mmCIF file of C-alpha atoms and ligand atoms in Angstrom:
data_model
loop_
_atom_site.group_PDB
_atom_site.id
_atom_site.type_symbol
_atom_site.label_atom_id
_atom_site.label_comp_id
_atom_site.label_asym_id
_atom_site.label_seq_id
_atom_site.Cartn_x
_atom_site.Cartn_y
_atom_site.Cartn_z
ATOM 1 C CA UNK A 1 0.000 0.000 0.000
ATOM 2 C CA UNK A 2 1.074 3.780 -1.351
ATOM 3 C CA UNK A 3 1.836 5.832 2.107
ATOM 4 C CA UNK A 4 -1.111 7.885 2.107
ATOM 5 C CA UNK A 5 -0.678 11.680 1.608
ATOM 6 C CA UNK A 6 -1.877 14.320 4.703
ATOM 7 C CA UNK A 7 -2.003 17.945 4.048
ATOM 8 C CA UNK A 8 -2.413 20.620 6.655
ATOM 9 C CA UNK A 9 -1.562 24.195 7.235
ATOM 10 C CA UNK A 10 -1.890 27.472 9.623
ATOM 11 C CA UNK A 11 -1.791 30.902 8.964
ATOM 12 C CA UNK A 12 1.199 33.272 10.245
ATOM 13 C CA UNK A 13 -0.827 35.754 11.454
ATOM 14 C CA UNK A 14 0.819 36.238 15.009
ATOM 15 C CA UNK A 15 4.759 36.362 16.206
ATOM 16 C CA UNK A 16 4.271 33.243 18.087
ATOM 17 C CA UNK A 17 1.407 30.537 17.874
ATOM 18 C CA UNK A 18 -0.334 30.109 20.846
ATOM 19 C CA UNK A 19 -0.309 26.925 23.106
ATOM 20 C CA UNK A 20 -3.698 25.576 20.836
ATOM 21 C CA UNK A 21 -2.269 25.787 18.064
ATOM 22 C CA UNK A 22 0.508 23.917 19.746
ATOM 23 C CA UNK A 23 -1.795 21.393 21.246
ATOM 24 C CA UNK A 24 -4.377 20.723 19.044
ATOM 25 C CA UNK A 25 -2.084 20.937 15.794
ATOM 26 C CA UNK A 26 1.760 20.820 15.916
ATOM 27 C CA UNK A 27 1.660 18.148 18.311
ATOM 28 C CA UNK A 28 -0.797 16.417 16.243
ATOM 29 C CA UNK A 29 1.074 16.780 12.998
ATOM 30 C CA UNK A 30 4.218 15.615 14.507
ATOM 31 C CA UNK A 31 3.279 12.411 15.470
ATOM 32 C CA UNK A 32 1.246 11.968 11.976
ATOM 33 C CA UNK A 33 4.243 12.726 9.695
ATOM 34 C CA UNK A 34 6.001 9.397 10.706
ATOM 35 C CA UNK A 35 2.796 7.536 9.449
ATOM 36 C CA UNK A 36 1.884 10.218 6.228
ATOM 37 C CA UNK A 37 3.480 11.261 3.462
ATOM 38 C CA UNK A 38 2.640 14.657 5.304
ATOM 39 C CA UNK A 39 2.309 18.245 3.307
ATOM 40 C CA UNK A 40 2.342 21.566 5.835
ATOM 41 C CA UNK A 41 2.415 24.950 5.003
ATOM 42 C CA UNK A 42 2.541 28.198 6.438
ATOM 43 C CA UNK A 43 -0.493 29.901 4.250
ATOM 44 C CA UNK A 44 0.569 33.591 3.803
ATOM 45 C CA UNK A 45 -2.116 34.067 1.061
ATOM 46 C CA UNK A 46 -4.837 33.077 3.605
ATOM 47 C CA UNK A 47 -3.359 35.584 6.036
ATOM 48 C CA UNK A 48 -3.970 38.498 3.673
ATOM 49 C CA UNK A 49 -7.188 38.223 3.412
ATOM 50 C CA UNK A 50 -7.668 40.594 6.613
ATOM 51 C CA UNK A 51 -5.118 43.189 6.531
ATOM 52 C CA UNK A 52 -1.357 42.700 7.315
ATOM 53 C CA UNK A 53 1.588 45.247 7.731
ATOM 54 C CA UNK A 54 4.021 43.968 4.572
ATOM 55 C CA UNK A 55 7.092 43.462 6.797
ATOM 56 C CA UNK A 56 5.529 42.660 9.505
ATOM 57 C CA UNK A 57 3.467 39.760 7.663
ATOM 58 C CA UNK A 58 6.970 38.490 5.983
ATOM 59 C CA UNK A 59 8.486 38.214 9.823
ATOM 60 C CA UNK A 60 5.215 36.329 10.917
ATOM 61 C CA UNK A 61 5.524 33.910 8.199
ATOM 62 C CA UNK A 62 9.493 32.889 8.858
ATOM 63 C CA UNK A 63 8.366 32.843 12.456
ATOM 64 C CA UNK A 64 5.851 30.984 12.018
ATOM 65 C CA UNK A 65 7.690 28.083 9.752
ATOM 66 C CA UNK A 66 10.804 28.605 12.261
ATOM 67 C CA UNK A 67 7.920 27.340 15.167
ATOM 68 C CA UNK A 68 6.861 24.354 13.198
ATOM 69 C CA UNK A 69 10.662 23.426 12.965
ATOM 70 C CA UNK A 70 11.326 23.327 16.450
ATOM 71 C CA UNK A 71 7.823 22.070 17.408
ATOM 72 C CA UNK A 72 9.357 18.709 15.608
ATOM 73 C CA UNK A 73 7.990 18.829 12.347
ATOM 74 C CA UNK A 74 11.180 17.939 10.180
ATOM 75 C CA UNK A 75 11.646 19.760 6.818
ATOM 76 C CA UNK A 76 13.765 16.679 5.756
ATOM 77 C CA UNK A 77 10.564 14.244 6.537
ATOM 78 C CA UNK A 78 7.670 16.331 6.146
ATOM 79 C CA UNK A 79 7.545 19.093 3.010
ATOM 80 C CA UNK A 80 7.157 22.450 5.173
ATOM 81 C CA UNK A 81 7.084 25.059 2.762
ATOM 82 C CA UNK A 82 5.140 29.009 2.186
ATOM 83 C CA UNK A 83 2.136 28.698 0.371
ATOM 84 C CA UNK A 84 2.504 31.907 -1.469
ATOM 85 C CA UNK A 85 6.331 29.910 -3.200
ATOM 86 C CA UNK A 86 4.271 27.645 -4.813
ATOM 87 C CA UNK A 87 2.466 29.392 -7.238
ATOM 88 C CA UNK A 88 -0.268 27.173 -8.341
ATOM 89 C CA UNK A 89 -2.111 27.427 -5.233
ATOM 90 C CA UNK A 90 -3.531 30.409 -6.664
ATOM 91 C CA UNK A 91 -4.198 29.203 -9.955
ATOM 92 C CA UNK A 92 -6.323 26.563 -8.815
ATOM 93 C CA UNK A 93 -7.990 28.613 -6.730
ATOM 94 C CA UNK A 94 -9.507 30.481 -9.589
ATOM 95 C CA UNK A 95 -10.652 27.467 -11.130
ATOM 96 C CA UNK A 96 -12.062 26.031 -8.448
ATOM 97 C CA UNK A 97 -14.001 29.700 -7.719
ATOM 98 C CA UNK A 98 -15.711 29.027 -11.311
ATOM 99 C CA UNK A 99 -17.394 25.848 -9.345
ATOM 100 C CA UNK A 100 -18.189 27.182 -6.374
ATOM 101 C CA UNK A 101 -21.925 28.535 -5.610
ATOM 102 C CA UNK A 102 -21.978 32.289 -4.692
ATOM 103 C CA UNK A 103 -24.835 30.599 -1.689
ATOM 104 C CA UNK A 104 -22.567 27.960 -1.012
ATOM 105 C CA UNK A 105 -19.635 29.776 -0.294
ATOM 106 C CA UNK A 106 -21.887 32.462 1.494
ATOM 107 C CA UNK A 107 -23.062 29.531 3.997
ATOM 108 C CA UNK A 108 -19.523 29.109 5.256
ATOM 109 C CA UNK A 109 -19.567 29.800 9.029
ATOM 110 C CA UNK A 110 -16.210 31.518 8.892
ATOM 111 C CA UNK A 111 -17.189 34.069 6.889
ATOM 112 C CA UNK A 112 -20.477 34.758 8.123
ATOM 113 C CA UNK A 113 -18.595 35.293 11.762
ATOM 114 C CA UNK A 114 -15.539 37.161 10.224
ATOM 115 C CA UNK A 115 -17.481 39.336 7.909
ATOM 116 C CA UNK A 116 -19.897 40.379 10.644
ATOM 117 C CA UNK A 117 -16.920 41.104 13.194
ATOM 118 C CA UNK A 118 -15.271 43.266 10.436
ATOM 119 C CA UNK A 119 -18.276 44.930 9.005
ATOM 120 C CA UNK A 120 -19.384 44.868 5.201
ATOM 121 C CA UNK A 121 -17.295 47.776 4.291
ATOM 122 C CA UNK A 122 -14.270 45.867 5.915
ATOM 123 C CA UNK A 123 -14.905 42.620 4.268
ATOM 124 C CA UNK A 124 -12.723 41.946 1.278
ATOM 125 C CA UNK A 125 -14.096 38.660 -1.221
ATOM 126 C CA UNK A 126 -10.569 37.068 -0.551
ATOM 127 C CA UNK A 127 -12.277 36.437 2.776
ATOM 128 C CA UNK A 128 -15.212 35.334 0.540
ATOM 129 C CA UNK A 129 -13.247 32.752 -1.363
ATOM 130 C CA UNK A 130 -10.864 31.782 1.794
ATOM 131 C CA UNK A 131 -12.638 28.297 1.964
ATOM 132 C CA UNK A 132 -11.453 27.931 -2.249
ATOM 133 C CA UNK A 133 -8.071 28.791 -1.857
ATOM 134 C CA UNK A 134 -8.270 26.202 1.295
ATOM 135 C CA UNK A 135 -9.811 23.641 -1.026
ATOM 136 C CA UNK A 136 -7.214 24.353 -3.511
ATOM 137 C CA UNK A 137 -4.675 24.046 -1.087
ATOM 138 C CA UNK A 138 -5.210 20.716 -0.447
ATOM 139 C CA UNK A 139 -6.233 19.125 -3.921
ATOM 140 C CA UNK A 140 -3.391 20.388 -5.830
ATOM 141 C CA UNK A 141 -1.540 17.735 -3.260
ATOM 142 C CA UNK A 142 -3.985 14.748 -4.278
ATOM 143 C CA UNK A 143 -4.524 14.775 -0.056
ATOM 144 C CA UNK A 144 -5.954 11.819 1.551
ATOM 145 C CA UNK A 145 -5.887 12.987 5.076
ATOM 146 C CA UNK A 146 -6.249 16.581 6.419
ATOM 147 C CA UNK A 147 -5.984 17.092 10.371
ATOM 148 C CA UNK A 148 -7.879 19.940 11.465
ATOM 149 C CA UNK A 149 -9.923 21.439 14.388
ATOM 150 C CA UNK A 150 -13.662 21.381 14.244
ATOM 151 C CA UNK A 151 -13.855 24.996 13.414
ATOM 152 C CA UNK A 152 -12.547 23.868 9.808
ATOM 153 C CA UNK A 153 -14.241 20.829 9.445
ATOM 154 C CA UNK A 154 -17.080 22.827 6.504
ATOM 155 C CA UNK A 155 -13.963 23.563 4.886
ATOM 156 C CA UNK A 156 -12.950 20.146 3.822
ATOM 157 C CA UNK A 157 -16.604 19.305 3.390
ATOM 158 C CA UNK A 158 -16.597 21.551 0.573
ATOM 159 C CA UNK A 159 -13.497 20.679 -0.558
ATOM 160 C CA UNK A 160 -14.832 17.353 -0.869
ATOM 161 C CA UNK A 161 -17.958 18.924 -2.954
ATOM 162 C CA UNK A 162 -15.820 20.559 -5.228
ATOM 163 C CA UNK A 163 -13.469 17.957 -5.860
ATOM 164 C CA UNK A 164 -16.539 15.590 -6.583
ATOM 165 C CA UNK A 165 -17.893 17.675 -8.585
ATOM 166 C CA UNK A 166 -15.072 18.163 -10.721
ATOM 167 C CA UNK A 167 -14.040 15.289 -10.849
ATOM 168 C CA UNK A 168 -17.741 14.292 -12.243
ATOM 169 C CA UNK A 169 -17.589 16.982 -14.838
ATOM 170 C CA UNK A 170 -14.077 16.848 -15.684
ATOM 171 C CA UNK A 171 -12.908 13.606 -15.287
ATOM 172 C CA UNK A 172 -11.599 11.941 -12.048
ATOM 173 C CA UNK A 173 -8.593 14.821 -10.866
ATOM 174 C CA UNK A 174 -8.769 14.835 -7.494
ATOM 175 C CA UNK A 175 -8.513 12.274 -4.703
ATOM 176 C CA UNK A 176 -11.479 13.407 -2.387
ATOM 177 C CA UNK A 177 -10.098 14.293 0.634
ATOM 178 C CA UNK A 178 -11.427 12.833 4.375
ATOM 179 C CA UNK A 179 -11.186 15.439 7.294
ATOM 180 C CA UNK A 180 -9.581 13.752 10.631
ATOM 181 C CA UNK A 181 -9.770 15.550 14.113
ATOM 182 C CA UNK A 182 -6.546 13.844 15.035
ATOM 183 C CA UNK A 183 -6.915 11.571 18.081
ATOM 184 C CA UNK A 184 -6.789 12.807 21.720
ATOM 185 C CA UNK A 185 -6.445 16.801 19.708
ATOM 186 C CA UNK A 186 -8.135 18.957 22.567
ATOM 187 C CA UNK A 187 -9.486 22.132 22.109
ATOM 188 C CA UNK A 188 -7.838 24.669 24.755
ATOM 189 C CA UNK A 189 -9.665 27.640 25.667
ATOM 190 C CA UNK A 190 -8.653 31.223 26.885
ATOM 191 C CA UNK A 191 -6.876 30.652 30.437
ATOM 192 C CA UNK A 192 -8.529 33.761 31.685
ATOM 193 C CA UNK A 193 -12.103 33.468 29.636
ATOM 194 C CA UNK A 194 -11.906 29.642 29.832
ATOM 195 C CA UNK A 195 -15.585 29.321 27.653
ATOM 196 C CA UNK A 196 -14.043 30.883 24.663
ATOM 197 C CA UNK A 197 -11.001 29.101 22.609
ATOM 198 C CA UNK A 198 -7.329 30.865 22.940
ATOM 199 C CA UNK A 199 -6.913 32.363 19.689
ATOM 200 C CA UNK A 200 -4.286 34.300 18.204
ATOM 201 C CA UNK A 201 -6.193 37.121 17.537
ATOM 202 C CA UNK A 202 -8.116 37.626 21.361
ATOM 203 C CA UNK A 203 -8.178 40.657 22.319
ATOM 204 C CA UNK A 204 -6.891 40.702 25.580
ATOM 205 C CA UNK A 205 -3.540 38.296 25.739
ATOM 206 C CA UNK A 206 -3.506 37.773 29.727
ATOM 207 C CA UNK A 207 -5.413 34.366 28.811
ATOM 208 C CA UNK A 208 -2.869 33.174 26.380
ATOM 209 C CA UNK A 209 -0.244 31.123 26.658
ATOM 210 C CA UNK A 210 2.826 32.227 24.132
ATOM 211 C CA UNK A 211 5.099 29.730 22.534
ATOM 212 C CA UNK A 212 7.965 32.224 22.198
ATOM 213 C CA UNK A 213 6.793 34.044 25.501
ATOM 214 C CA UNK A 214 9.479 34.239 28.335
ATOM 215 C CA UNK A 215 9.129 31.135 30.555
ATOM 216 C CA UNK A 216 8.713 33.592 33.410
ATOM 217 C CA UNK A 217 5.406 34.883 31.605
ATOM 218 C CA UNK A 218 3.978 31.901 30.535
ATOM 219 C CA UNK A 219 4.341 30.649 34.229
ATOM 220 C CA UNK A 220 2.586 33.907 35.931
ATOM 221 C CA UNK A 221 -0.473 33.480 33.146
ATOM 222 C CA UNK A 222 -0.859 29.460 34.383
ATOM 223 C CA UNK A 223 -0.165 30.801 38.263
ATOM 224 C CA UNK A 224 -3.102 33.630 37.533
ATOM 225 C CA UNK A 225 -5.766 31.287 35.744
ATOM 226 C CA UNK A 226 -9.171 31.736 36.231
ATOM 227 C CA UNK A 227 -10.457 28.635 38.583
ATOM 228 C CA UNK A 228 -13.417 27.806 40.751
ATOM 229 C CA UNK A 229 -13.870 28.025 44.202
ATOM 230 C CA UNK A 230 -15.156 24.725 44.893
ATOM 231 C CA UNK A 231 -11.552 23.718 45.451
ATOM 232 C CA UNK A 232 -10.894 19.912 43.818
ATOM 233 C CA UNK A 233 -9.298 19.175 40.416
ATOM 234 C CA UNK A 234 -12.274 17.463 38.564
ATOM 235 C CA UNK A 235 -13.039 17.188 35.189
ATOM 236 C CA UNK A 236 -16.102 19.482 34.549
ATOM 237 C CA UNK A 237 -16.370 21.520 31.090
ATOM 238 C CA UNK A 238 -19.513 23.146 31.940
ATOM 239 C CA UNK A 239 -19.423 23.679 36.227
ATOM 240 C CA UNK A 240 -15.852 23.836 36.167
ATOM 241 C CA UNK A 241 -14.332 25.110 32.684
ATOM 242 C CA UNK A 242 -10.921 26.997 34.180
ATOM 243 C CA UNK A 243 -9.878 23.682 35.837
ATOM 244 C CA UNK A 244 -10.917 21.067 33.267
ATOM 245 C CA UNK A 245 -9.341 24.031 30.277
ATOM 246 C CA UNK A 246 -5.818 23.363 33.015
ATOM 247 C CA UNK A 247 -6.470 19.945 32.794
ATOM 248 C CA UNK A 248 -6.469 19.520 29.392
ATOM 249 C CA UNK A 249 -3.139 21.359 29.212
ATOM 250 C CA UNK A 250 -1.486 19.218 31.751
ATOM 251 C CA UNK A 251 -2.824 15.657 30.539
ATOM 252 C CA UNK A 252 -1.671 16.901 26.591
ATOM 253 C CA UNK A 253 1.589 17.705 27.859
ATOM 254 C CA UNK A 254 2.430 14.721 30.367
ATOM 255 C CA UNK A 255 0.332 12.310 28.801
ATOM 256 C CA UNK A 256 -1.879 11.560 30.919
ATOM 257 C CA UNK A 257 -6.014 11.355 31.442
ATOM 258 C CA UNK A 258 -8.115 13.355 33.433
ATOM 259 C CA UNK A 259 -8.981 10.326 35.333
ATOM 260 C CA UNK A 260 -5.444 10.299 35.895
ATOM 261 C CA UNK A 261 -4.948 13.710 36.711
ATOM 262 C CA UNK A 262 -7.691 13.624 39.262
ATOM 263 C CA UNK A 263 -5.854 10.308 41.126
ATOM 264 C CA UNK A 264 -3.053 12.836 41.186
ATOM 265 C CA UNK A 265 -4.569 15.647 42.955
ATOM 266 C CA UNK A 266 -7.618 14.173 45.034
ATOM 267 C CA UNK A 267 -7.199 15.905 48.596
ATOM 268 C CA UNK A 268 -4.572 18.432 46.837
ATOM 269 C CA UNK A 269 -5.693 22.262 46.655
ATOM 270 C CA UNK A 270 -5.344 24.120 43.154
ATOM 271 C CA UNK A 271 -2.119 25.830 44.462
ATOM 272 C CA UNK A 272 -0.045 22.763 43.783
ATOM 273 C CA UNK A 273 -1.838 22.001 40.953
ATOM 274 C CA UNK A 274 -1.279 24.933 39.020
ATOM 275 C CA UNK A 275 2.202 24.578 39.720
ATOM 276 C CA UNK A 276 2.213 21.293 37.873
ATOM 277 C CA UNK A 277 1.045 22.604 35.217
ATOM 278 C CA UNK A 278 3.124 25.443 35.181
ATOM 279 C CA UNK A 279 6.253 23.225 35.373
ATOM 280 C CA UNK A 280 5.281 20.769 32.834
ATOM 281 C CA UNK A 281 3.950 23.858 30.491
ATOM 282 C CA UNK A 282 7.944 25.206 31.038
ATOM 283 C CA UNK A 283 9.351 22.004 30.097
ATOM 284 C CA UNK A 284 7.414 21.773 27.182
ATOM 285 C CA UNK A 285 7.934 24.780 25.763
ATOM 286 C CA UNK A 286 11.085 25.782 26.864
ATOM 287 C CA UNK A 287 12.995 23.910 24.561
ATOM 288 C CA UNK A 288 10.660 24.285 21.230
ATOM 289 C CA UNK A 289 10.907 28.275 22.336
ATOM 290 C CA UNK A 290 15.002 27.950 22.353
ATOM 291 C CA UNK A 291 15.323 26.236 18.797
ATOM 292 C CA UNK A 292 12.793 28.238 17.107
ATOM 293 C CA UNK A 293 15.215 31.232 18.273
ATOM 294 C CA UNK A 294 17.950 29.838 17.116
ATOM 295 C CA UNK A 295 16.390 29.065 13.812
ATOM 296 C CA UNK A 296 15.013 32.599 13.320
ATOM 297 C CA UNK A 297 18.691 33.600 14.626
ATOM 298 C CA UNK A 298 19.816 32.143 10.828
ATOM 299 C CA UNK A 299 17.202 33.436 8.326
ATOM 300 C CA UNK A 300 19.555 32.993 5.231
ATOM 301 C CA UNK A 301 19.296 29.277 6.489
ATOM 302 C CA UNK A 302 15.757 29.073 7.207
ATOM 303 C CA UNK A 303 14.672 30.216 3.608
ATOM 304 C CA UNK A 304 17.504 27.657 2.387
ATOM 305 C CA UNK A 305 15.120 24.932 3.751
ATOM 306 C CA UNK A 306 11.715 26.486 2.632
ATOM 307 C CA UNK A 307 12.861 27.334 -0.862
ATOM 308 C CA UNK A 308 14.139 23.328 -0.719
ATOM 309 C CA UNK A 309 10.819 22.549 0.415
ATOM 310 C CA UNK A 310 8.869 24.648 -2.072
ATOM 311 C CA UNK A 311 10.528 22.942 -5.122
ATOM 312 C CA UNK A 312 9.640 19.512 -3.150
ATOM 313 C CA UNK A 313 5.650 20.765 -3.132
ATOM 314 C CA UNK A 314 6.095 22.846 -6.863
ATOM 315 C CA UNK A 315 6.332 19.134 -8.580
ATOM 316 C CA UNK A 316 4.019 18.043 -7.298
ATOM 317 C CA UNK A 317 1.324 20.740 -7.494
ATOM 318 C CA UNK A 318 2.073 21.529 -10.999
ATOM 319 C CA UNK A 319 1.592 17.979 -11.864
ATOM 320 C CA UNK A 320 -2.274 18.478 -10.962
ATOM 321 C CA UNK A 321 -2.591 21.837 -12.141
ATOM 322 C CA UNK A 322 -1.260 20.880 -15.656
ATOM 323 C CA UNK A 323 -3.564 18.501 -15.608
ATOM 324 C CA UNK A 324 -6.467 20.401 -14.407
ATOM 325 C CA UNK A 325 -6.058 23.173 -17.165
ATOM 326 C CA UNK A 326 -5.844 20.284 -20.140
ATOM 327 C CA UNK A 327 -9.693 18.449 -18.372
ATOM 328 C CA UNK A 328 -10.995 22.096 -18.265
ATOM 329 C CA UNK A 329 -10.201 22.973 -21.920
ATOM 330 C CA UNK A 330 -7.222 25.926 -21.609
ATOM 331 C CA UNK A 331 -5.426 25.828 -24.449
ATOM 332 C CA UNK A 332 -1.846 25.182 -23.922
ATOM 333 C CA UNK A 333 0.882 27.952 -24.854
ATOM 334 C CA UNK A 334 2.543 26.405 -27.749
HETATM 335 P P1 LIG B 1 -6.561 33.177 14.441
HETATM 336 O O1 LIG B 1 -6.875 33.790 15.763
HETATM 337 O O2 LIG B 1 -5.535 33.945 13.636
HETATM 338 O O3 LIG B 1 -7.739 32.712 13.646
HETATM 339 P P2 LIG B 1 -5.965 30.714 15.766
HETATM 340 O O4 LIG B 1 -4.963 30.878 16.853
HETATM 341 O O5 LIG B 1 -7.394 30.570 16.148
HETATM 342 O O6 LIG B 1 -5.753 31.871 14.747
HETATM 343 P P3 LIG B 1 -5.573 29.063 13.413
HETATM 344 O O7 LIG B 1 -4.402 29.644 12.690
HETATM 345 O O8 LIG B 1 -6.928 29.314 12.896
HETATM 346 O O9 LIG B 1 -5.498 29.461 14.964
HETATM 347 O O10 LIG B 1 -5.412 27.516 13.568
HETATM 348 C C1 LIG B 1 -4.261 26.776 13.320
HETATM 349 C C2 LIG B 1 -4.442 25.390 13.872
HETATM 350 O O11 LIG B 1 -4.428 25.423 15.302
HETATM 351 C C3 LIG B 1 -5.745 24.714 13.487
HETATM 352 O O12 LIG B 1 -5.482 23.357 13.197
HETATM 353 C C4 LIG B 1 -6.610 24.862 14.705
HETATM 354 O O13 LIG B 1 -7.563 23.845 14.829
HETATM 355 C C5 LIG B 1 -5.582 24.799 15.840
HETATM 356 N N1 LIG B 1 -6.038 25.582 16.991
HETATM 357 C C6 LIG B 1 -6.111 26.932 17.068
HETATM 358 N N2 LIG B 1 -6.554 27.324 18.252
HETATM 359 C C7 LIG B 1 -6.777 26.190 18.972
HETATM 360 C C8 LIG B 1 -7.256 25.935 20.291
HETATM 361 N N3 LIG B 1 -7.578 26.916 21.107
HETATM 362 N N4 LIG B 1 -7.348 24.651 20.692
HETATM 363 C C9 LIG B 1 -7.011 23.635 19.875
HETATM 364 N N5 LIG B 1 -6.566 23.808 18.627
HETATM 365 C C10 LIG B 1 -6.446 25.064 18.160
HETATM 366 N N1 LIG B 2 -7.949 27.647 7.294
HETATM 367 C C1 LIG B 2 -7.023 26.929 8.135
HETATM 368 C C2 LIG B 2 -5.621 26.991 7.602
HETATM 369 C C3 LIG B 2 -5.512 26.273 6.306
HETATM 370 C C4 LIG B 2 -5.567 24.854 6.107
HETATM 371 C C5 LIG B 2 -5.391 24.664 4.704
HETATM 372 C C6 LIG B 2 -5.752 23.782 6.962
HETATM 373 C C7 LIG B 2 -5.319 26.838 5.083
HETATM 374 N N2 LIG B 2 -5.245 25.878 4.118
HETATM 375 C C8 LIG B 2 -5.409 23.390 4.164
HETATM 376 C C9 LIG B 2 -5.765 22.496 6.392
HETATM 377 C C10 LIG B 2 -5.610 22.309 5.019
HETATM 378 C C11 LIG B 2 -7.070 27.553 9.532
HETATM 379 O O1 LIG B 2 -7.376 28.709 9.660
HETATM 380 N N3 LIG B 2 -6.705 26.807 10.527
#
């Protein structure tokens, strides 16, 4: 059996990622490239679809490809590349757009939530086609697999639609693509709103927890969490969503089940707890923090690696999108 191809991919639109995108991705996709022929890309074209400073979006995007690096992801296993190097992402993306219903694309719950938080006049239709370029994305790549949170599950639904229905019109093109929320991925919420997710973009930052933070911050955020007052470490999302949100941090960082956790802590106050989790928080990121430095400390030698990586994804994309152009009828150049 052919290793089957995975294709996944977050957008640089911070300095550091935050410890969910940590937990319920890199972690994730590091364990899943020893099994996958595994694609993973920092998607810069995604990004500007809200508005980015130019420099500032270039830094984010190293940054970000520096943090999948040292988060274990290896650029000699795994092709890590920049979207925006590989050129046919976009072309495809057009093509695909000439499939895609105006209401269909308009029913994406992304846009409806981003569009509303920006206001019409702020809304650009690269935020209308996002979920295209996404589809493109991962068809160009023939992708069996694509790891993803919940939140982007519609997206590879309608991937799926438009690669079936291409492929019914056209001719079979595209391997239809399954959506996997990887095993044990947990979502991790805000540490000091813990009902809403930690996200890049919050508004307030006390709440999240900083790959490329100082240690000594990241440990005063997990010291000031917001808890309960009840007073015991049990697993409760809905009476008790600070401590099962800590929880969830702990057990994907030590390995262990909040079962588990709870044997650990019965008869212990959340004082010690929180220092648990604030030590094995350190441990973990400590080290990813350091490399991704060091990387970002060599930039010549990063974009050595990514422009390596981009010819690695260029075959293969091109491959489809030749192919794509001859089953819709463009007329080669001759
Ligand atoms: P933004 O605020 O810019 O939308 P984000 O921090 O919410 O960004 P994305 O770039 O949308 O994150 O997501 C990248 C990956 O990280 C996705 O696979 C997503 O599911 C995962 N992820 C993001 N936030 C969390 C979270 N709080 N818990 C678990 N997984 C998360
Ligand atoms: N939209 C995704 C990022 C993303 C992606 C992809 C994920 C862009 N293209 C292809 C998987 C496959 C997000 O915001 N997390």
């Amino acid at each position: 059996m052919t290793t089957q191809r995975l294709y996944s991919g977050m957008q640089p639109s911070a300095d550091s990622l935050q410890a969910g995108n940590y937990i319920g991705a890199l972690m994730q996709w590091r364990n899943m490239q020893e099994e996958y022929d595994a694609f993973f890309s920092v998607v810069d074209l995604h990004a500007i679809t809200v508005p980015q400073d130019p420099a500032e979006l270039r830094e984010k995007t190293r940054r970000t490809a520096a943090q999948y690096i040292a988060a274990g992801i290896e650029p000699s296993k795994s092709t890590l590349y920049v979207q925006s190097h590989v050129r046919a992402h976009a072309e495809l993306a057009w093509i695909l757009s000439t499939i895609t219903g105006f209401g269909e694309a308009g029913r994406m719950t992304q846009f409806k939530d981003k569009s509303q938080r920006y206001g019409e006049s702020a809304t650009s239709v690269g935020l209308f086609t996002y979920p295209v370029l996404m589809a493109a994305d991962i068809l160009l790549y023939q992708t069996n697999v694509v790891p993803v949170g919940d939140d982007q599950k519609q997206h590879v639904e309608l991937t799926r639609d438009l690669a079936e229905r291409f492929n019914a019109r056209f001719g079979e093109a595209f391997v239809v693509p399954e959506p996997v929320i990887p095993q044990g991925s947990a979502r991790i919420y805000d540490l000091q709103n813990p009902t809403s997710k930690m996200s890049k973009s919050a508004d307030s930052h006390a709440g999240v927890l900083w790959l490329l933070d100082d240690v000594s911050v990241t440990a005063k955020k997990i010291m000031r969490a917001v808890t309960d007052s009840d007073g015991t470490v049990r697993y409760d999302r809905d009476a008790k969503p600070g401590v099962a949100n800590l929880m969830t941090i702990y057990g994907a960082v030590t390995d262990t089940t909040a079962a588990e956790i709870e044997d650990e802590f019965a008869g212990r106050g959340y004082g010690d707890f929180k220092k648990a989790v604030r030590d094995a928080v350190v441990a973990e990121f400590e080290p990813v923090r350091t490399r991704a430095l060091e990387l970002l400390d060599d930039p010549a030698e990063l974009d050595r690696v990514l422009a390596v990586n981009a010819a690695k994804a260029d075959a293969v994309a091109d491959a489809t999108l030749s192919d794509v152009y001859d089953r819709v009828g463009l007329l080669r150049r001759g």
